[in-house]
XYZ file of C-alpha atoms in Angstrom:
323
model
C 38.075 -107.945 -25.311
C 37.954 -109.005 -21.606
C 41.263 -110.256 -20.206
C 41.341 -113.575 -18.337
C 44.115 -115.059 -16.184
C 44.737 -118.427 -14.560
C 47.678 -120.276 -13.022
C 48.577 -123.634 -11.509
C 51.472 -124.545 -9.250
C 54.081 -126.909 -10.722
C 54.270 -128.870 -7.477
C 53.088 -132.091 -9.082
C 51.248 -133.442 -12.089
C 48.231 -131.496 -13.292
C 45.246 -133.367 -11.906
C 41.515 -133.604 -12.483
C 40.818 -130.906 -9.912
C 42.995 -128.422 -11.835
C 41.270 -129.313 -15.078
C 37.746 -129.042 -13.644
C 38.436 -125.875 -11.650
C 40.146 -123.736 -14.288
C 41.701 -125.351 -17.360
C 38.422 -126.584 -18.828
C 36.956 -123.095 -18.615
C 40.079 -121.544 -20.079
C 39.923 -123.714 -23.168
C 36.376 -122.469 -23.698
C 37.151 -118.826 -22.889
C 40.149 -118.407 -25.184
C 37.886 -118.132 -28.235
C 36.339 -114.892 -26.973
C 38.809 -113.464 -24.423
C 42.380 -112.152 -24.162
C 43.857 -115.030 -22.164
C 46.929 -115.388 -19.930
C 48.002 -118.648 -18.279
C 51.102 -118.922 -16.103
C 53.027 -121.582 -14.238
C 53.093 -120.453 -10.593
C 56.682 -121.440 -9.869
C 57.188 -118.873 -7.087
C 54.100 -120.162 -5.300
C 55.547 -123.669 -5.531
C 58.595 -122.610 -3.495
C 56.426 -122.565 -0.365
C 56.739 -126.360 -0.385
C 59.159 -127.585 -3.089
C 62.853 -127.941 -2.157
C 64.154 -129.904 -5.140
C 65.421 -127.544 -7.905
C 65.576 -130.237 -10.582
C 62.076 -131.402 -9.736
C 60.748 -127.835 -9.881
C 62.279 -127.227 -13.304
C 60.912 -130.500 -14.631
C 57.465 -129.929 -13.150
C 57.314 -126.381 -14.543
C 58.049 -127.725 -17.989
C 55.565 -130.525 -17.603
C 52.701 -128.300 -16.551
C 53.137 -126.220 -19.726
C 52.940 -129.372 -21.808
C 49.836 -130.417 -19.892
C 48.166 -127.036 -20.498
C 48.825 -127.358 -24.209
C 47.663 -130.969 -24.300
C 44.375 -130.027 -22.654
C 43.697 -127.630 -25.525
C 45.213 -124.228 -24.796
C 46.173 -122.526 -28.060
C 49.309 -120.322 -27.892
C 47.960 -118.337 -30.835
C 45.123 -117.167 -28.573
C 46.582 -117.591 -25.065
C 49.830 -116.239 -23.576
C 51.457 -119.091 -21.632
C 54.457 -118.226 -19.445
C 56.516 -119.062 -16.371
C 55.982 -116.822 -13.345
C 59.709 -116.176 -12.917
C 59.921 -114.808 -16.460
C 57.777 -111.818 -15.441
C 59.786 -110.204 -12.585
C 57.385 -107.275 -12.413
C 54.995 -109.568 -10.538
C 57.286 -109.878 -7.509
C 57.876 -106.128 -7.396
C 54.142 -105.584 -7.474
C 53.727 -108.167 -4.701
C 55.948 -106.050 -2.427
C 53.996 -102.882 -3.159
C 50.746 -104.675 -2.355
C 52.125 -106.269 0.830
C 52.890 -102.805 2.198
C 49.196 -101.878 2.284
C 47.698 -105.288 3.131
C 46.607 -105.804 6.784
C 47.990 -108.948 8.433
C 44.500 -109.828 9.604
C 43.409 -110.449 6.042
C 46.105 -113.082 5.627
C 45.334 -114.701 8.978
C 41.758 -115.286 7.834
C 42.706 -116.906 4.523
C 40.929 -120.250 4.355
C 43.672 -122.057 2.444
C 46.312 -121.074 5.033
C 44.157 -122.097 7.990
C 43.200 -125.360 6.297
C 46.805 -126.385 5.660
C 47.870 -125.521 9.204
C 44.938 -127.495 10.610
C 46.083 -130.509 8.593
C 49.574 -130.264 10.072
C 51.281 -128.895 6.956
C 54.306 -126.798 7.963
C 53.682 -123.080 7.418
C 56.197 -120.479 6.268
C 55.938 -116.782 5.450
C 55.519 -117.561 1.762
C 52.487 -119.710 2.492
C 51.098 -117.025 4.797
C 51.405 -114.293 2.151
C 50.389 -116.543 -0.739
C 47.197 -114.514 -1.449
C 49.219 -111.307 -1.928
C 51.405 -112.885 -4.597
C 48.277 -114.323 -6.157
C 46.775 -110.829 -6.214
C 49.936 -109.539 -7.911
C 49.693 -112.266 -10.545
C 46.167 -111.144 -11.370
C 46.637 -107.389 -11.138
C 49.919 -107.356 -13.085
C 48.131 -108.095 -16.345
C 44.995 -106.050 -15.579
C 42.905 -109.228 -15.557
C 39.158 -108.684 -15.704
C 38.173 -112.283 -15.002
C 39.671 -115.320 -13.253
C 38.120 -118.799 -13.650
C 38.099 -120.592 -10.280
C 36.670 -123.437 -8.283
C 34.709 -122.665 -5.129
C 37.778 -123.206 -2.958
C 39.544 -120.240 -4.597
C 36.720 -117.692 -4.373
C 38.061 -116.192 -1.130
C 41.477 -115.583 -2.710
C 39.834 -113.714 -5.581
C 37.862 -111.627 -3.111
C 41.118 -110.863 -1.284
C 42.702 -109.766 -4.564
C 39.807 -107.369 -5.103
C 40.105 -106.061 -1.544
C 43.863 -105.542 -1.883
C 43.451 -103.730 -5.205
C 40.711 -101.504 -3.810
C 42.762 -100.697 -0.694
C 45.792 -99.734 -2.792
C 43.642 -97.466 -4.941
C 42.152 -95.906 -1.804
C 45.444 -95.532 0.086
C 47.120 -93.735 -2.806
C 43.997 -91.979 -4.083
C 44.429 -93.565 -7.476
C 42.778 -95.896 -9.960
C 45.813 -98.048 -10.654
C 44.077 -101.406 -10.523
C 41.087 -102.997 -12.178
C 39.051 -105.036 -9.682
C 38.954 -108.582 -11.077
C 35.819 -110.696 -11.153
C 35.698 -114.480 -10.936
C 33.826 -117.112 -12.865
C 32.897 -120.395 -11.230
C 33.200 -123.631 -13.154
C 29.807 -124.869 -14.448
C 29.986 -127.733 -11.948
C 31.628 -125.563 -9.346
C 31.886 -127.999 -6.435
C 35.477 -128.951 -5.713
C 36.258 -132.447 -6.982
C 36.999 -134.958 -4.220
C 40.245 -136.872 -4.197
C 40.644 -140.602 -3.729
C 40.176 -140.174 0.039
C 36.952 -138.177 -0.318
C 38.585 -134.900 0.742
C 39.210 -131.969 -1.623
C 41.467 -133.062 -4.471
C 44.802 -131.349 -3.856
C 48.465 -132.003 -4.572
C 49.197 -131.055 -0.968
C 47.086 -133.948 0.299
C 48.444 -136.564 -2.104
C 44.946 -137.647 -3.147
C 44.838 -136.584 -6.787
C 43.961 -138.416 -9.991
C 46.222 -137.746 -12.987
C 44.404 -138.264 -16.316
C 47.770 -138.606 -18.083
C 48.889 -141.624 -16.077
C 49.696 -144.835 -17.910
C 46.471 -146.798 -18.399
C 47.097 -149.521 -15.814
C 48.283 -147.017 -13.211
C 45.255 -144.798 -13.842
C 42.875 -147.717 -13.418
C 44.592 -148.698 -10.165
C 44.285 -145.117 -8.904
C 40.588 -144.950 -9.735
C 39.967 -148.302 -8.068
C 41.522 -146.904 -4.870
C 38.871 -144.175 -4.436
C 37.430 -144.469 -0.934
C 33.855 -145.761 -0.622
C 31.637 -146.983 2.197
C 30.875 -150.639 2.992
C 27.329 -150.923 1.658
C 26.668 -154.266 -0.085
C 26.140 -154.500 -3.833
C 22.386 -155.076 -3.586
C 21.764 -151.969 -1.468
C 20.329 -148.794 -2.996
C 22.876 -145.998 -2.653
C 22.859 -142.204 -2.599
C 25.157 -141.122 -5.447
C 25.674 -137.601 -4.095
C 27.489 -138.986 -1.052
C 29.927 -141.081 -3.075
C 33.303 -139.698 -4.162
C 33.330 -141.941 -7.240
C 30.048 -140.491 -8.494
C 31.019 -136.919 -7.650
C 34.214 -137.238 -9.700
C 32.259 -138.814 -12.567
C 29.703 -135.997 -12.497
C 32.429 -133.356 -12.320
C 34.076 -134.714 -15.467
C 31.040 -135.664 -17.558
C 28.675 -132.917 -16.372
C 25.567 -133.033 -14.215
C 23.140 -133.345 -17.125
C 25.198 -135.713 -19.258
C 23.180 -138.891 -20.074
C 26.009 -141.026 -18.672
C 25.804 -139.205 -15.344
C 22.017 -139.552 -15.219
C 22.244 -143.271 -16.001
C 24.923 -143.887 -13.368
C 22.848 -142.064 -10.730
C 19.885 -144.283 -11.578
C 22.017 -147.407 -11.167
C 23.154 -146.198 -7.738
C 19.588 -145.642 -6.570
C 18.262 -148.895 -8.030
C 20.689 -151.094 -6.133
C 22.427 -154.139 -7.550
C 25.538 -152.176 -8.526
C 28.749 -152.471 -6.567
C 31.253 -149.682 -6.142
C 33.648 -151.622 -8.345
C 31.222 -151.185 -11.235
C 31.031 -147.434 -10.577
C 34.821 -147.187 -10.472
C 35.109 -149.051 -13.769
C 32.610 -146.618 -15.310
C 34.719 -143.702 -14.039
C 37.898 -145.216 -15.440
C 36.299 -145.712 -18.867
C 34.990 -142.141 -18.808
C 38.466 -140.762 -18.094
C 40.073 -142.809 -20.861
C 37.450 -141.619 -23.353
C 37.310 -137.972 -22.247
C 41.076 -137.457 -22.283
C 42.089 -139.676 -25.223
C 42.977 -136.724 -27.488
C 44.805 -134.913 -24.686
C 46.879 -138.008 -23.928
C 47.890 -138.312 -27.602
C 48.729 -134.598 -27.903
C 50.817 -134.732 -24.747
C 53.007 -137.426 -26.245
C 53.614 -135.273 -29.321
C 54.567 -132.245 -27.213
C 56.985 -134.254 -25.080
C 58.877 -135.056 -28.278
C 59.113 -131.405 -29.437
C 60.933 -129.292 -26.781
C 61.731 -126.489 -29.235
C 58.062 -125.827 -29.813
C 57.435 -125.570 -26.068
C 60.361 -123.130 -25.666
C 58.882 -120.906 -28.342
C 55.481 -120.907 -26.667
C 57.013 -119.775 -23.359
C 59.117 -117.018 -24.919
C 56.134 -115.610 -26.768
C 53.927 -115.765 -23.670
C 56.474 -114.085 -21.385
C 56.953 -111.237 -23.843
C 53.214 -110.572 -23.928
C 52.855 -110.767 -20.133
C 55.836 -108.485 -19.441
C 54.481 -105.855 -21.801
C 51.281 -105.701 -19.751
C 53.023 -105.968 -16.373
C 55.524 -103.176 -17.044
C 52.711 -100.728 -17.690
C 50.903 -101.755 -14.493
C 54.037 -101.498 -12.327
C 54.837 -98.069 -13.751
C 51.354 -96.890 -12.735
C 51.748 -98.396 -9.256
C 55.193 -96.838 -8.751
C 53.923 -93.433 -9.780
C 50.981 -93.712 -7.396
C 53.348 -94.584 -4.513
C 55.770 -91.770 -5.304
C 58.567 -94.005 -6.575
């Protein structure tokens, strides 16, 4: 059975971009794959400086994963720090990774260009990400388009290690793009990202969620004007959630092109879609928040499964290096 891995940083609430880029696929894949999902708490340390907030966010992201439909009977869910073999593997990989590869990483360059303070952890982020993937011998990683380069780097790092030590320690992972693989825009029209503060949280209280949706940036075209839906962040989010061929998406696109519909109407349609699409997840999340013992058990079980895989991989890597 092919092994699949995915992770999300606990640096804020899980948002629509996380769900569209990976979680949605994972829920579908767990029926036919050996699945591993982890909370990327070490990655979060590149920006988070509040220990209590990190602990709370790590816990919350697990609850969110479960609420979205991950089944711990079919998916190992764990915290990154509970699998220490990953950080050892990261060091082994960093010793054979050229600095030039990191300097070309799109995510690093993008954050620096936006004025986000860079540290060594942010610079070497793709190496730790490669270790996350390679530690469990993952065959497949579901991603959005913005993460494709990191998966290609993981493949390059794995191949270089195998070549440098004349070994076949690592499986080269493949990636799978989301069906609607374009990155969801945030409320400002840019890529939806926690780092940019432009996300939409489907678990927000109803009034707060509606207010957030109503704040999505649009142009100043009048209500009567015909509009191009593909250039509107509201429509792109709607399409990313409902699906390109969903009748609701087709109908909304027609209303854009016909004119006579204001952006407020489109935002209301998006809000109603979110409330409908995530109604079950919102209910399940409330149940999980009230049952901390269940969540603890899920994490213990997941970490045990992940460490079993990671120990075997690290032993192979050590042997190849002469350790």
